[in-house]
PDB file of C-alpha atoms in Angstrom:
ATOM      1  CA  UNK A   1     -65.352-127.637  53.205  1.00 83.00           C
ATOM      2  CA  UNK A   2     -65.375-125.399  50.065  1.00 91.00           C
ATOM      3  CA  UNK A   3     -62.281-122.690  49.251  1.00 93.00           C
ATOM      4  CA  UNK A   4     -64.101-118.959  48.573  1.00 95.00           C
ATOM      5  CA  UNK A   5     -64.411-118.258  44.517  1.00 95.00           C
ATOM      6  CA  UNK A   6     -66.104-115.552  42.788  1.00 95.00           C
ATOM      7  CA  UNK A   7     -68.248-116.038  40.509  1.00 95.00           C
ATOM      8  CA  UNK A   8     -68.103-115.467  37.922  1.00 94.00           C
ATOM      9  CA  UNK A   9     -71.291-115.377  35.805  1.00 94.00           C
ATOM     10  CA  UNK A  10     -72.476-112.357  38.633  1.00 94.00           C
ATOM     11  CA  UNK A  11     -69.575-109.506  37.061  1.00 95.00           C
ATOM     12  CA  UNK A  12     -70.804-106.114  36.064  1.00 95.00           C
ATOM     13  CA  UNK A  13     -70.620-104.726  33.938  1.00 94.00           C
ATOM     14  CA  UNK A  14     -67.550-106.238  31.639  1.00 94.00           C
ATOM     15  CA  UNK A  15     -66.578-103.517  29.751  1.00 93.00           C
ATOM     16  CA  UNK A  16     -66.056-100.387  29.964  1.00 91.00           C
ATOM     17  CA  UNK A  17     -64.981 -96.443  28.343  1.00 89.00           C
ATOM     18  CA  UNK A  18     -61.085 -96.136  29.078  1.00 91.00           C
ATOM     19  CA  UNK A  19     -61.325 -93.051  29.929  1.00 91.00           C
ATOM     20  CA  UNK A  20     -64.218 -93.598  32.682  1.00 91.00           C
ATOM     21  CA  UNK A  21     -64.659 -94.413  36.207  1.00 92.00           C
ATOM     22  CA  UNK A  22     -67.238 -97.753  35.811  1.00 92.00           C
ATOM     23  CA  UNK A  23     -68.826 -99.248  39.166  1.00 95.00           C
ATOM     24  CA  UNK A  24     -67.972-103.442  39.511  1.00 95.00           C
ATOM     25  CA  UNK A  25     -69.534-105.711  40.984  1.00 96.00           C
ATOM     26  CA  UNK A  26     -69.328-109.932  41.717  1.00 96.00           C
ATOM     27  CA  UNK A  27     -70.873-112.142  44.120  1.00 96.00           C
ATOM     28  CA  UNK A  28     -67.816-113.965  46.072  1.00 96.00           C
ATOM     29  CA  UNK A  29     -69.059-117.526  47.607  1.00 96.00           C
ATOM     30  CA  UNK A  30     -68.077-119.279  50.071  1.00 96.00           C
ATOM     31  CA  UNK A  31     -66.580-116.294  52.252  1.00 95.00           C
ATOM     32  CA  UNK A  32     -66.563-116.036  55.749  1.00 94.00           C
ATOM     33  CA  UNK A  33     -68.665-113.617  57.513  1.00 94.00           C
ATOM     34  CA  UNK A  34     -67.604-111.734  59.480  1.00 93.00           C
ATOM     35  CA  UNK A  35     -64.814-110.522  56.769  1.00 93.00           C
ATOM     36  CA  UNK A  36     -65.047-106.901  57.138  1.00 92.00           C
ATOM     37  CA  UNK A  37     -64.234-103.966  52.999  1.00 92.00           C
ATOM     38  CA  UNK A  38     -60.375-103.597  54.682  1.00 93.00           C
ATOM     39  CA  UNK A  39     -60.132-107.570  54.287  1.00 94.00           C
ATOM     40  CA  UNK A  40     -59.844-107.225  50.515  1.00 94.00           C
ATOM     41  CA  UNK A  41     -58.295-105.407  47.936  1.00 94.00           C
ATOM     42  CA  UNK A  42     -58.689-105.166  43.921  1.00 94.00           C
ATOM     43  CA  UNK A  43     -55.191-104.688  41.130  1.00 92.00           C
ATOM     44  CA  UNK A  44     -55.593-104.314  37.769  1.00 90.00           C
ATOM     45  CA  UNK A  45     -51.470-104.218  35.474  1.00 82.00           C
ATOM     46  CA  UNK A  46     -51.140-101.577  33.200  1.00 78.00           C
ATOM     47  CA  UNK A  47     -48.516-101.556  30.579  1.00 74.00           C
ATOM     48  CA  UNK A  48     -46.762 -98.443  31.844  1.00 75.00           C
ATOM     49  CA  UNK A  49     -48.350 -98.350  35.224  1.00 75.00           C
ATOM     50  CA  UNK A  50     -47.098-101.415  37.212  1.00 76.00           C
ATOM     51  CA  UNK A  51     -49.457-102.771  39.257  1.00 84.00           C
ATOM     52  CA  UNK A  52     -52.299-100.411  40.213  1.00 85.00           C
ATOM     53  CA  UNK A  53     -53.677-101.709  43.414  1.00 87.00           C
ATOM     54  CA  UNK A  54     -57.399 -99.855  45.903  1.00 89.00           C
ATOM     55  CA  UNK A  55     -60.242-101.465  47.895  1.00 87.00           C
ATOM     56  CA  UNK A  56     -63.365-102.427  48.375  1.00 90.00           C
ATOM     57  CA  UNK A  57     -66.714 -98.956  48.045  1.00 92.00           C
ATOM     58  CA  UNK A  58     -68.835-101.277  49.409  1.00 93.00           C
ATOM     59  CA  UNK A  59     -69.704-105.404  51.236  1.00 94.00           C
ATOM     60  CA  UNK A  60     -72.460-106.564  52.279  1.00 94.00           C
ATOM     61  CA  UNK A  61     -73.419-109.533  52.460  1.00 93.00           C
ATOM     62  CA  UNK A  62     -76.405-111.868  51.379  1.00 92.00           C
ATOM     63  CA  UNK A  63     -78.402-113.844  53.757  1.00 91.00           C
ATOM     64  CA  UNK A  64     -78.328-111.720  56.915  1.00 90.00           C
ATOM     65  CA  UNK A  65     -79.097-114.935  59.699  1.00 93.00           C
ATOM     66  CA  UNK A  66     -75.769-116.779  57.887  1.00 93.00           C
ATOM     67  CA  UNK A  67     -72.708-117.509  60.263  1.00 93.00           C
ATOM     68  CA  UNK A  68     -70.692-120.206  58.471  1.00 94.00           C
ATOM     69  CA  UNK A  69     -68.657-119.553  55.375  1.00 93.00           C
ATOM     70  CA  UNK A  70     -71.133-122.196  53.380  1.00 94.00           C
ATOM     71  CA  UNK A  71     -74.632-119.468  53.537  1.00 94.00           C
ATOM     72  CA  UNK A  72     -72.411-116.958  52.989  1.00 94.00           C
ATOM     73  CA  UNK A  73     -72.808-115.532  49.738  1.00 95.00           C
ATOM     74  CA  UNK A  74     -70.898-111.716  49.900  1.00 95.00           C
ATOM     75  CA  UNK A  75     -71.269-109.148  47.226  1.00 96.00           C
ATOM     76  CA  UNK A  76     -68.453-106.947  46.481  1.00 95.00           C
ATOM     77  CA  UNK A  77     -69.216-103.231  44.238  1.00 95.00           C
ATOM     78  CA  UNK A  78     -65.884-101.318  43.335  1.00 94.00           C
ATOM     79  CA  UNK A  79     -64.790 -98.304  41.690  1.00 93.00           C
ATOM     80  CA  UNK A  80     -63.081 -99.039  38.505  1.00 92.00           C
ATOM     81  CA  UNK A  81     -59.978 -96.906  37.629  1.00 91.00           C
ATOM     82  CA  UNK A  82     -60.316 -94.653  34.415  1.00 92.00           C
ATOM     83  CA  UNK A  83     -57.738 -96.213  32.136  1.00 90.00           C
ATOM     84  CA  UNK A  84     -53.831 -96.285  33.985  1.00 87.00           C
ATOM     85  CA  UNK A  85     -52.633 -96.432  30.096  1.00 86.00           C
ATOM     86  CA  UNK A  86     -54.821 -93.848  28.794  1.00 87.00           C
ATOM     87  CA  UNK A  87     -58.091 -93.185  27.380  1.00 89.00           C
ATOM     88  CA  UNK A  88     -57.065 -94.212  23.514  1.00 88.00           C
ATOM     89  CA  UNK A  89     -56.235 -97.454  24.602  1.00 86.00           C
ATOM     90  CA  UNK A  90     -58.272-100.939  23.908  1.00 88.00           C
ATOM     91  CA  UNK A  91     -57.553-103.215  26.161  1.00 89.00           C
ATOM     92  CA  UNK A  92     -58.441-106.321  27.940  1.00 92.00           C
ATOM     93  CA  UNK A  93     -57.497-106.803  31.623  1.00 91.00           C
ATOM     94  CA  UNK A  94     -57.229-108.983  34.543  1.00 92.00           C
ATOM     95  CA  UNK A  95     -58.994-107.623  37.193  1.00 93.00           C
ATOM     96  CA  UNK A  96     -57.544-109.550  40.495  1.00 94.00           C
ATOM     97  CA  UNK A  97     -59.700-109.853  43.411  1.00 95.00           C
ATOM     98  CA  UNK A  98     -57.835-110.781  46.793  1.00 95.00           C
ATOM     99  CA  UNK A  99     -58.599-111.432  50.577  1.00 95.00           C
ATOM    100  CA  UNK A 100     -56.532-111.177  53.603  1.00 94.00           C
ATOM    101  CA  UNK A 101     -54.588-110.750  51.128  1.00 92.00           C
ATOM    102  CA  UNK A 102     -54.509-113.866  49.627  1.00 93.00           C
ATOM    103  CA  UNK A 103     -56.075-114.548  46.011  1.00 95.00           C
ATOM    104  CA  UNK A 104     -59.612-115.107  45.500  1.00 95.00           C
ATOM    105  CA  UNK A 105     -60.061-115.445  42.049  1.00 95.00           C
ATOM    106  CA  UNK A 106     -59.660-112.644  38.082  1.00 95.00           C
ATOM    107  CA  UNK A 107     -62.373-110.737  36.652  1.00 95.00           C
ATOM    108  CA  UNK A 108     -61.533-109.943  32.884  1.00 94.00           C
ATOM    109  CA  UNK A 109     -63.102-106.550  32.063  1.00 94.00           C
ATOM    110  CA  UNK A 110     -62.614-104.084  28.370  1.00 93.00           C
ATOM    111  CA  UNK A 111     -61.304-101.050  28.620  1.00 92.00           C
ATOM    112  CA  UNK A 112     -63.084 -99.521  25.481  1.00 90.00           C
ATOM    113  CA  UNK A 113     -61.089 -96.363  23.909  1.00 89.00           C
ATOM    114  CA  UNK A 114     -63.111 -93.838  24.345  1.00 81.00           C
ATOM    115  CA  UNK A 115     -62.405 -92.992  20.211  1.00 80.00           C
ATOM    116  CA  UNK A 116     -64.204 -96.016  19.104  1.00 78.00           C
ATOM    117  CA  UNK A 117     -66.863 -96.154  17.483  1.00 76.00           C
ATOM    118  CA  UNK A 118     -70.053 -97.063  19.988  1.00 76.00           C
ATOM    119  CA  UNK A 119     -73.625 -96.608  19.750  1.00 78.00           C
ATOM    120  CA  UNK A 120     -74.855 -94.938  21.897  1.00 80.00           C
ATOM    121  CA  UNK A 121     -79.349 -95.502  21.664  1.00 86.00           C
ATOM    122  CA  UNK A 122     -82.052 -96.752  18.925  1.00 85.00           C
ATOM    123  CA  UNK A 123     -85.342 -95.447  18.901  1.00 86.00           C
ATOM    124  CA  UNK A 124     -87.795 -96.854  18.816  1.00 83.00           C
ATOM    125  CA  UNK A 125     -85.638 -99.519  21.502  1.00 81.00           C
ATOM    126  CA  UNK A 126     -88.839-102.530  20.507  1.00 81.00           C
ATOM    127  CA  UNK A 127     -90.420-103.135  17.269  1.00 78.00           C
ATOM    128  CA  UNK A 128     -93.031-105.285  16.739  1.00 79.00           C
ATOM    129  CA  UNK A 129     -92.019-108.002  13.665  1.00 75.00           C
ATOM    130  CA  UNK A 130     -95.011-106.433  11.255  1.00 75.00           C
ATOM    131  CA  UNK A 131     -93.908-103.007  11.406  1.00 72.00           C
ATOM    132  CA  UNK A 132     -89.722-104.217  10.660  1.00 66.00           C
ATOM    133  CA  UNK A 133     -89.503-102.682   6.872  1.00 70.00           C
ATOM    134  CA  UNK A 134     -92.381 -99.972   7.334  1.00 75.00           C
ATOM    135  CA  UNK A 135     -90.795 -97.643  10.311  1.00 78.00           C
ATOM    136  CA  UNK A 136     -87.869 -95.674  10.484  1.00 81.00           C
ATOM    137  CA  UNK A 137     -85.201 -96.689  13.047  1.00 81.00           C
ATOM    138  CA  UNK A 138     -83.325 -93.974  14.531  1.00 84.00           C
ATOM    139  CA  UNK A 139     -79.553 -95.400  15.671  1.00 79.00           C
ATOM    140  CA  UNK A 140     -77.564 -92.996  18.058  1.00 81.00           C
ATOM    141  CA  UNK A 141     -73.662 -92.563  18.402  1.00 78.00           C
ATOM    142  CA  UNK A 142     -70.491 -91.421  19.276  1.00 76.00           C
ATOM    143  CA  UNK A 143     -67.515 -91.903  17.212  1.00 75.00           C
ATOM    144  CA  UNK A 144     -69.077 -92.825  14.001  1.00 72.00           C
ATOM    145  CA  UNK A 145     -68.866 -91.621  10.938  1.00 67.00           C
ATOM    146  CA  UNK A 146     -65.425 -92.765  11.445  1.00 66.00           C
ATOM    147  CA  UNK A 147     -63.038 -88.605  12.772  1.00 65.00           C
ATOM    148  CA  UNK A 148     -61.999 -86.677   9.951  1.00 67.00           C
ATOM    149  CA  UNK A 149     -64.087 -88.680   6.952  1.00 68.00           C
ATOM    150  CA  UNK A 150     -64.805 -86.336   3.811  1.00 63.00           C
ATOM    151  CA  UNK A 151     -68.873 -86.315   2.368  1.00 62.00           C
ATOM    152  CA  UNK A 152     -67.698 -89.291  -0.358  1.00 64.00           C
ATOM    153  CA  UNK A 153     -65.416 -92.070   2.940  1.00 67.00           C
ATOM    154  CA  UNK A 154     -68.144 -90.896   5.215  1.00 73.00           C
ATOM    155  CA  UNK A 155     -70.817 -91.787   2.983  1.00 70.00           C
ATOM    156  CA  UNK A 156     -69.390 -95.374   2.460  1.00 70.00           C
ATOM    157  CA  UNK A 157     -69.574 -95.616   6.435  1.00 70.00           C
ATOM    158  CA  UNK A 158     -72.966 -94.744   6.929  1.00 70.00           C
ATOM    159  CA  UNK A 159     -73.472 -97.577   4.102  1.00 70.00           C
ATOM    160  CA  UNK A 160     -72.167 -99.910   5.487  1.00 70.00           C
ATOM    161  CA  UNK A 161     -74.278 -99.365   8.893  1.00 70.00           C
ATOM    162  CA  UNK A 162     -77.017-102.408   8.905  1.00 71.00           C
ATOM    163  CA  UNK A 163     -79.858-103.871  11.810  1.00 66.00           C
ATOM    164  CA  UNK A 164     -80.163-105.716  12.076  1.00 69.00           C
ATOM    165  CA  UNK A 165     -83.778-107.395  13.953  1.00 62.00           C
ATOM    166  CA  UNK A 166     -83.347-110.784  15.924  1.00 61.00           C
TER     167      UNK A 166
END
């Protein structure tokens, strides 16, 4: 009988703003189909507060007809809190997922600082290669150019930006 496992490729999203909560999900395989929300715990180690723990917000079995762990695929959803270490610290953290007190697996999540330059949107969102160079592309950013820049340094930041297609 295979050991229960988190399917790492199903973990989404893998990064988000340190200043806000994020709804995360991952699929687990080979768990008992009779498990309930209360069997699960998620925790992360912080730089300032030790370990922070919480439960799942939802648990769903992919195949409701499954009665054995061999066919069981569970979708685990949980709400990750804003970074306990503050909104201005970017860092990778390990999220430990446990079931009935046993470690099921660790997921790597990246908290992104609220002050990190971020691409918000690009318009148009898609373009044919024949239009490349002939059509304007509008890029909306957050925290870019760098905060507190002056006319000369802002121009330097903007001049260094490029849009690549591919």
